[in-house]
Amino acid sequence: IGNLSDMTYRAVETLKSVDFVVAEDTRHSRILFDRYEIKTQMLSFHARSSERKAEEIIDRIAKGETAAYISDAGTPCISDPGFKLTNLAARHNPNKSLPSGRSGGGITIIPIPGPSAVTTLLSGSGFPSDKFTFLGFLPHKKGRQTILKSLVEIDHSVLFYESVHRFPKLLKELSEFVDPNRTICVGRELTKMHEEIYRGTVAQAQDHFTVENTRGEFVVMVAPSNFKI
């Protein structure tokens, strides 16, 4: 979450009512907790956390405690390590179609809807959104060019995340492997103070984004091959 006002009442109530909160980065989450006067015990779980730690967390829940997981930004478990916890929790469910909020001898997973960079850009892009593919973060090396080349003739919108360090390289790759005239939409620092949503061709984006305005976190949306703005 970039804008703390995007927190929902349900999310705040959940964080206050559970026995403990698992956070991707407790330092970032402390800002959120202080804003909403949340006093719940917090522990960390991130990409480098061990399988043993994940099992310890799930074991506490299996024994009767309630917990909430929050990520650094956006909806938890989308391109972040939270899926390891939900995967372990799901294995505890003897009834795989257990409705949310029902007890049945397993662990109930209840998603709390909230901000997501993917849906934020989709809703503000002006691009077709009736069908889309989300790729998470593109691989750094192996398979990266193959994925980019596959976008040439694709007939629906494709979204993915990119880091600030690789974003200039990405624009160069899109120009080389896809088409410099392909229409894209770039979301930078979505929901934050310096939010920017840029629409144009790959070539235009290369001219627009300079060292000064490539700070932050990026979501890139490639329009269908026949779509123009």
PDB file of N, CA and C in Angstrom, residues 1-75:
ATOM      1  N   ILE A   1       0.845  -1.189   0.000  1.00  0.00           N
ATOM      2  CA  ILE A   1       0.000   0.000   0.000  1.00  0.00           C
ATOM      3  C   ILE A   1       0.876   1.233   0.000  1.00  0.00           C
ATOM      4  N   GLY A   2       0.703   2.095  -1.015  1.00  0.00           N
ATOM      5  CA  GLY A   2       1.444   3.344  -1.039  1.00  0.00           C
ATOM      6  C   GLY A   2       0.698   4.413  -0.265  1.00  0.00           C
ATOM      7  N   ASN A   3      -0.598   4.543  -0.529  1.00  0.00           N
ATOM      8  CA  ASN A   3      -1.437   5.512   0.160  1.00  0.00           C
ATOM      9  C   ASN A   3      -2.113   4.812   1.339  1.00  0.00           C
ATOM     10  N   LEU A   4      -1.777   5.219   2.536  1.00  0.00           N
ATOM     11  CA  LEU A   4      -2.308   4.548   3.722  1.00  0.00           C
ATOM     12  C   LEU A   4      -3.827   4.659   3.820  1.00  0.00           C
ATOM     13  N   SER A   5      -4.416   5.629   3.123  1.00  0.00           N
ATOM     14  CA  SER A   5      -5.864   5.792   3.148  1.00  0.00           C
ATOM     15  C   SER A   5      -6.588   4.720   2.339  1.00  0.00           C
ATOM     16  N   ASP A   6      -5.836   3.923   1.584  1.00  0.00           N
ATOM     17  CA  ASP A   6      -6.447   2.833   0.826  1.00  0.00           C
ATOM     18  C   ASP A   6      -6.793   1.632   1.695  1.00  0.00           C
ATOM     19  N   MET A   7      -6.384   1.640   2.935  1.00  0.00           N
ATOM     20  CA  MET A   7      -6.749   0.553   3.846  1.00  0.00           C
ATOM     21  C   MET A   7      -8.252   0.518   4.042  1.00  0.00           C
ATOM     22  N   THR A   8      -8.826  -0.677   4.032  1.00  0.00           N
ATOM     23  CA  THR A   8     -10.262  -0.818   4.255  1.00  0.00           C
ATOM     24  C   THR A   8     -10.551  -1.026   5.744  1.00  0.00           C
ATOM     25  N   TYR A   9     -11.794  -0.754   6.148  1.00  0.00           N
ATOM     26  CA  TYR A   9     -12.195  -0.992   7.532  1.00  0.00           C
ATOM     27  C   TYR A   9     -11.996  -2.461   7.896  1.00  0.00           C
ATOM     28  N   ARG A  10     -12.361  -3.327   6.951  1.00  0.00           N
ATOM     29  CA  ARG A  10     -12.248  -4.766   7.210  1.00  0.00           C
ATOM     30  C   ARG A  10     -10.801  -5.168   7.452  1.00  0.00           C
ATOM     31  N   ALA A  11      -9.876  -4.598   6.654  1.00  0.00           N
ATOM     32  CA  ALA A  11      -8.467  -4.945   6.813  1.00  0.00           C
ATOM     33  C   ALA A  11      -7.939  -4.493   8.171  1.00  0.00           C
ATOM     34  N   VAL A  12      -8.282  -3.286   8.574  1.00  0.00           N
ATOM     35  CA  VAL A  12      -7.827  -2.773   9.877  1.00  0.00           C
ATOM     36  C   VAL A  12      -8.400  -3.617  11.012  1.00  0.00           C
ATOM     37  N   GLU A  13      -9.691  -3.922  10.934  1.00  0.00           N
ATOM     38  CA  GLU A  13     -10.326  -4.739  11.976  1.00  0.00           C
ATOM     39  C   GLU A  13      -9.691  -6.122  12.056  1.00  0.00           C
ATOM     40  N   THR A  14      -9.347  -6.687  10.905  1.00  0.00           N
ATOM     41  CA  THR A  14      -8.712  -8.003  10.873  1.00  0.00           C
ATOM     42  C   THR A  14      -7.351  -7.956  11.560  1.00  0.00           C
ATOM     43  N   LEU A  15      -6.532  -6.958  11.227  1.00  0.00           N
ATOM     44  CA  LEU A  15      -5.197  -6.848  11.813  1.00  0.00           C
ATOM     45  C   LEU A  15      -5.261  -6.638  13.327  1.00  0.00           C
ATOM     46  N   LYS A  16      -6.313  -5.999  13.785  1.00  0.00           N
ATOM     47  CA  LYS A  16      -6.460  -5.759  15.226  1.00  0.00           C
ATOM     48  C   LYS A  16      -6.984  -6.994  15.964  1.00  0.00           C
ATOM     49  N   SER A  17      -7.705  -7.849  15.278  1.00  0.00           N
ATOM     50  CA  SER A  17      -8.401  -8.942  15.963  1.00  0.00           C
ATOM     51  C   SER A  17      -7.647 -10.269  15.976  1.00  0.00           C
ATOM     52  N   VAL A  18      -6.701 -10.465  15.046  1.00  0.00           N
ATOM     53  CA  VAL A  18      -5.993 -11.749  15.011  1.00  0.00           C
ATOM     54  C   VAL A  18      -4.984 -11.856  16.148  1.00  0.00           C
ATOM     55  N   ASP A  19      -4.515 -13.083  16.393  1.00  0.00           N
ATOM     56  CA  ASP A  19      -3.545 -13.304  17.467  1.00  0.00           C
ATOM     57  C   ASP A  19      -2.163 -12.776  17.106  1.00  0.00           C
ATOM     58  N   PHE A  20      -1.785 -12.883  15.824  1.00  0.00           N
ATOM     59  CA  PHE A  20      -0.506 -12.326  15.393  1.00  0.00           C
ATOM     60  C   PHE A  20      -0.550 -12.016  13.903  1.00  0.00           C
ATOM     61  N   VAL A  21       0.344 -11.128  13.488  1.00  0.00           N
ATOM     62  CA  VAL A  21       0.415 -10.703  12.090  1.00  0.00           C
ATOM     63  C   VAL A  21       1.777 -11.085  11.534  1.00  0.00           C
ATOM     64  N   VAL A  22       1.773 -11.706  10.368  1.00  0.00           N
ATOM     65  CA  VAL A  22       3.001 -12.051   9.658  1.00  0.00           C
ATOM     66  C   VAL A  22       3.212 -10.984   8.586  1.00  0.00           C
ATOM     67  N   ALA A  23       4.372 -10.324   8.614  1.00  0.00           N
ATOM     68  CA  ALA A  23       4.641  -9.224   7.694  1.00  0.00           C
ATOM     69  C   ALA A  23       5.868  -9.515   6.851  1.00  0.00           C
ATOM     70  N   GLU A  24       5.821  -9.103   5.587  1.00  0.00           N
ATOM     71  CA  GLU A  24       6.963  -9.278   4.703  1.00  0.00           C
ATOM     72  C   GLU A  24       8.147  -8.445   5.203  1.00  0.00           C
ATOM     73  N   ASP A  25       7.856  -7.241   5.692  1.00  0.00           N
ATOM     74  CA  ASP A  25       8.899  -6.382   6.268  1.00  0.00           C
ATOM     75  C   ASP A  25       8.283  -5.630   7.435  1.00  0.00           C
ATOM     76  N   THR A  26       8.642  -6.001   8.657  1.00  0.00           N
ATOM     77  CA  THR A  26       8.027  -5.414   9.844  1.00  0.00           C
ATOM     78  C   THR A  26       8.295  -3.915   9.960  1.00  0.00           C
ATOM     79  N   ARG A  27       9.407  -3.441   9.399  1.00  0.00           N
ATOM     80  CA  ARG A  27       9.699  -2.006   9.454  1.00  0.00           C
ATOM     81  C   ARG A  27       8.697  -1.209   8.628  1.00  0.00           C
ATOM     82  N   HIS A  28       8.365  -1.708   7.433  1.00  0.00           N
ATOM     83  CA  HIS A  28       7.368  -1.042   6.610  1.00  0.00           C
ATOM     84  C   HIS A  28       5.987  -1.150   7.252  1.00  0.00           C
ATOM     85  N   SER A  29       5.699  -2.307   7.779  1.00  0.00           N
ATOM     86  CA  SER A  29       4.376  -2.535   8.368  1.00  0.00           C
ATOM     87  C   SER A  29       4.166  -1.710   9.624  1.00  0.00           C
ATOM     88  N   ARG A  30       5.239  -1.370  10.317  1.00  0.00           N
ATOM     89  CA  ARG A  30       5.125  -0.569  11.531  1.00  0.00           C
ATOM     90  C   ARG A  30       4.503   0.792  11.233  1.00  0.00           C
ATOM     91  N   ILE A  31       4.792   1.353  10.063  1.00  0.00           N
ATOM     92  CA  ILE A  31       4.194   2.634   9.669  1.00  0.00           C
ATOM     93  C   ILE A  31       2.677   2.499   9.597  1.00  0.00           C
ATOM     94  N   LEU A  32       2.234   1.394   8.999  1.00  0.00           N
ATOM     95  CA  LEU A  32       0.801   1.114   8.883  1.00  0.00           C
ATOM     96  C   LEU A  32       0.177   0.899  10.258  1.00  0.00           C
ATOM     97  N   PHE A  33       0.850   0.130  11.082  1.00  0.00           N
ATOM     98  CA  PHE A  33       0.342  -0.149  12.425  1.00  0.00           C
ATOM     99  C   PHE A  33       0.215   1.128  13.247  1.00  0.00           C
ATOM    100  N   ASP A  34       1.199   1.991  13.153  1.00  0.00           N
ATOM    101  CA  ASP A  34       1.155   3.238  13.918  1.00  0.00           C
ATOM    102  C   ASP A  34       0.018   4.132  13.457  1.00  0.00           C
ATOM    103  N   ARG A  35      -0.224   4.164  12.148  1.00  0.00           N
ATOM    104  CA  ARG A  35      -1.283   5.013  11.593  1.00  0.00           C
ATOM    105  C   ARG A  35      -2.654   4.593  12.123  1.00  0.00           C
ATOM    106  N   TYR A  36      -2.875   3.276  12.224  1.00  0.00           N
ATOM    107  CA  TYR A  36      -4.189   2.784  12.621  1.00  0.00           C
ATOM    108  C   TYR A  36      -4.225   2.227  14.046  1.00  0.00           C
ATOM    109  N   GLU A  37      -3.188   2.518  14.800  1.00  0.00           N
ATOM    110  CA  GLU A  37      -3.121   2.125  16.226  1.00  0.00           C
ATOM    111  C   GLU A  37      -3.361   0.631  16.407  1.00  0.00           C
ATOM    112  N   ILE A  38      -2.633  -0.151  15.619  1.00  0.00           N
ATOM    113  CA  ILE A  38      -2.723  -1.608  15.697  1.00  0.00           C
ATOM    114  C   ILE A  38      -1.621  -2.104  16.632  1.00  0.00           C
ATOM    115  N   LYS A  39      -1.970  -2.859  17.629  1.00  0.00           N
ATOM    116  CA  LYS A  39      -1.018  -3.305  18.653  1.00  0.00           C
ATOM    117  C   LYS A  39      -0.693  -4.792  18.562  1.00  0.00           C
ATOM    118  N   THR A  40      -1.197  -5.471  17.569  1.00  0.00           N
ATOM    119  CA  THR A  40      -1.035  -6.919  17.448  1.00  0.00           C
ATOM    120  C   THR A  40       0.441  -7.312  17.280  1.00  0.00           C
ATOM    121  N   GLN A  41       0.801  -8.442  17.883  1.00  0.00           N
ATOM    122  CA  GLN A  41       2.167  -8.963  17.740  1.00  0.00           C
ATOM    123  C   GLN A  41       2.479  -9.177  16.265  1.00  0.00           C
ATOM    124  N   MET A  42       3.702  -8.834  15.859  1.00  0.00           N
ATOM    125  CA  MET A  42       4.086  -8.943  14.458  1.00  0.00           C
ATOM    126  C   MET A  42       5.397  -9.713  14.345  1.00  0.00           C
ATOM    127  N   LEU A  43       5.474 -10.594  13.354  1.00  0.00           N
ATOM    128  CA  LEU A  43       6.727 -11.298  13.053  1.00  0.00           C
ATOM    129  C   LEU A  43       6.950 -11.286  11.554  1.00  0.00           C
ATOM    130  N   SER A  44       8.194 -11.470  11.139  1.00  0.00           N
ATOM    131  CA  SER A  44       8.521 -11.321   9.723  1.00  0.00           C
ATOM    132  C   SER A  44       8.541 -12.654   8.981  1.00  0.00           C
ATOM    133  N   PHE A  45       8.182 -12.588   7.701  1.00  0.00           N
ATOM    134  CA  PHE A  45       8.341 -13.724   6.800  1.00  0.00           C
ATOM    135  C   PHE A  45       8.558 -13.137   5.415  1.00  0.00           C
ATOM    136  N   HIS A  46       9.730 -13.389   4.840  1.00  0.00           N
ATOM    137  CA  HIS A  46      10.087 -12.791   3.561  1.00  0.00           C
ATOM    138  C   HIS A  46      10.665 -13.842   2.629  1.00  0.00           C
ATOM    139  N   ALA A  47      11.150 -13.412   1.467  1.00  0.00           N
ATOM    140  CA  ALA A  47      11.606 -14.335   0.427  1.00  0.00           C
ATOM    141  C   ALA A  47      12.749 -15.231   0.884  1.00  0.00           C
ATOM    142  N   ARG A  48      13.546 -14.749   1.837  1.00  0.00           N
ATOM    143  CA  ARG A  48      14.694 -15.532   2.302  1.00  0.00           C
ATOM    144  C   ARG A  48      14.398 -16.326   3.569  1.00  0.00           C
ATOM    145  N   SER A  49      13.169 -16.253   4.040  1.00  0.00           N
ATOM    146  CA  SER A  49      12.807 -17.023   5.230  1.00  0.00           C
ATOM    147  C   SER A  49      12.812 -18.514   4.913  1.00  0.00           C
ATOM    148  N   SER A  50      13.148 -19.308   5.905  1.00  0.00           N
ATOM    149  CA  SER A  50      13.285 -20.751   5.700  1.00  0.00           C
ATOM    150  C   SER A  50      11.932 -21.462   5.670  1.00  0.00           C
ATOM    151  N   GLU A  51      11.940 -22.669   5.101  1.00  0.00           N
ATOM    152  CA  GLU A  51      10.741 -23.504   5.115  1.00  0.00           C
ATOM    153  C   GLU A  51      10.350 -23.830   6.549  1.00  0.00           C
ATOM    154  N   ARG A  52      11.358 -23.960   7.400  1.00  0.00           N
ATOM    155  CA  ARG A  52      11.097 -24.261   8.812  1.00  0.00           C
ATOM    156  C   ARG A  52      10.265 -23.153   9.462  1.00  0.00           C
ATOM    157  N   LYS A  53      10.588 -21.904   9.136  1.00  0.00           N
ATOM    158  CA  LYS A  53       9.838 -20.793   9.714  1.00  0.00           C
ATOM    159  C   LYS A  53       8.399 -20.802   9.223  1.00  0.00           C
ATOM    160  N   ALA A  54       8.212 -21.116   7.937  1.00  0.00           N
ATOM    161  CA  ALA A  54       6.857 -21.197   7.393  1.00  0.00           C
ATOM    162  C   ALA A  54       6.066 -22.280   8.122  1.00  0.00           C
ATOM    163  N   GLU A  55       6.702 -23.409   8.347  1.00  0.00           N
ATOM    164  CA  GLU A  55       6.033 -24.511   9.036  1.00  0.00           C
ATOM    165  C   GLU A  55       5.694 -24.146  10.480  1.00  0.00           C
ATOM    166  N   GLU A  56       6.560 -23.392  11.133  1.00  0.00           N
ATOM    167  CA  GLU A  56       6.297 -22.961  12.502  1.00  0.00           C
ATOM    168  C   GLU A  56       5.088 -22.030  12.568  1.00  0.00           C
ATOM    169  N   ILE A  57       4.977 -21.149  11.577  1.00  0.00           N
ATOM    170  CA  ILE A  57       3.833 -20.232  11.531  1.00  0.00           C
ATOM    171  C   ILE A  57       2.540 -21.006  11.329  1.00  0.00           C
ATOM    172  N   ILE A  58       2.550 -21.916  10.369  1.00  0.00           N
ATOM    173  CA  ILE A  58       1.345 -22.701  10.084  1.00  0.00           C
ATOM    174  C   ILE A  58       0.995 -23.614  11.251  1.00  0.00           C
ATOM    175  N   ASP A  59       2.009 -24.100  11.943  1.00  0.00           N
ATOM    176  CA  ASP A  59       1.770 -24.951  13.107  1.00  0.00           C
ATOM    177  C   ASP A  59       1.025 -24.189  14.206  1.00  0.00           C
ATOM    178  N   ARG A  60       1.382 -22.931  14.405  1.00  0.00           N
ATOM    179  CA  ARG A  60       0.682 -22.109  15.400  1.00  0.00           C
ATOM    180  C   ARG A  60      -0.788 -21.949  15.026  1.00  0.00           C
ATOM    181  N   ILE A  61      -1.041 -21.758  13.733  1.00  0.00           N
ATOM    182  CA  ILE A  61      -2.422 -21.585  13.281  1.00  0.00           C
ATOM    183  C   ILE A  61      -3.194 -22.901  13.410  1.00  0.00           C
ATOM    184  N   ALA A  62      -2.537 -24.005  13.059  1.00  0.00           N
ATOM    185  CA  ALA A  62      -3.181 -25.317  13.157  1.00  0.00           C
ATOM    186  C   ALA A  62      -3.573 -25.652  14.593  1.00  0.00           C
ATOM    187  N   LYS A  63      -2.855 -25.071  15.538  1.00  0.00           N
ATOM    188  CA  LYS A  63      -3.136 -25.327  16.955  1.00  0.00           C
ATOM    189  C   LYS A  63      -4.189 -24.391  17.522  1.00  0.00           C
ATOM    190  N   GLY A  64      -4.712 -23.497  16.670  1.00  0.00           N
ATOM    191  CA  GLY A  64      -5.841 -22.694  17.113  1.00  0.00           C
ATOM    192  C   GLY A  64      -5.671 -21.187  17.077  1.00  0.00           C
ATOM    193  N   GLU A  65      -4.459 -20.695  16.814  1.00  0.00           N
ATOM    194  CA  GLU A  65      -4.275 -19.251  16.749  1.00  0.00           C
ATOM    195  C   GLU A  65      -4.751 -18.716  15.393  1.00  0.00           C
ATOM    196  N   THR A  66      -5.104 -17.444  15.385  1.00  0.00           N
ATOM    197  CA  THR A  66      -5.484 -16.792  14.133  1.00  0.00           C
ATOM    198  C   THR A  66      -4.357 -15.848  13.714  1.00  0.00           C
ATOM    199  N   ALA A  67      -4.171 -15.709  12.398  1.00  0.00           N
ATOM    200  CA  ALA A  67      -3.078 -14.879  11.909  1.00  0.00           C
ATOM    201  C   ALA A  67      -3.491 -14.165  10.633  1.00  0.00           C
ATOM    202  N   ALA A  68      -2.825 -13.048  10.369  1.00  0.00           N
ATOM    203  CA  ALA A  68      -3.000 -12.323   9.109  1.00  0.00           C
ATOM    204  C   ALA A  68      -1.634 -12.147   8.476  1.00  0.00           C
ATOM    205  N   TYR A  69      -1.599 -12.215   7.149  1.00  0.00           N
ATOM    206  CA  TYR A  69      -0.340 -11.974   6.439  1.00  0.00           C
ATOM    207  C   TYR A  69      -0.471 -10.693   5.633  1.00  0.00           C
ATOM    208  N   ILE A  70       0.523  -9.797   5.730  1.00  0.00           N
ATOM    209  CA  ILE A  70       0.520  -8.579   4.923  1.00  0.00           C
ATOM    210  C   ILE A  70       1.856  -8.467   4.189  1.00  0.00           C
ATOM    211  N   SER A  71       1.797  -7.938   2.967  1.00  0.00           N
ATOM    212  CA  SER A  71       3.004  -7.770   2.164  1.00  0.00           C
ATOM    213  C   SER A  71       3.476  -6.321   2.255  1.00  0.00           C
ATOM    214  N   ASP A  72       4.599  -6.026   1.625  1.00  0.00           N
ATOM    215  CA  ASP A  72       5.124  -4.660   1.647  1.00  0.00           C
ATOM    216  C   ASP A  72       4.163  -3.681   0.990  1.00  0.00           C
ATOM    217  N   ALA A  73       3.555  -4.092  -0.100  1.00  0.00           N
ATOM    218  CA  ALA A  73       2.649  -3.218  -0.841  1.00  0.00           C
ATOM    219  C   ALA A  73       1.706  -4.068  -1.677  1.00  0.00           C
ATOM    220  N   GLY A  74       0.478  -3.574  -1.855  1.00  0.00           N
ATOM    221  CA  GLY A  74      -0.463  -4.286  -2.700  1.00  0.00           C
ATOM    222  C   GLY A  74      -1.056  -5.524  -2.044  1.00  0.00           C
ATOM    223  N   THR A  75      -1.718  -6.318  -2.860  1.00  0.00           N
ATOM    224  CA  THR A  75      -2.403  -7.508  -2.366  1.00  0.00           C
ATOM    225  C   THR A  75      -1.413  -8.624  -2.045  1.00  0.00           C
TER     226      THR A  75
END
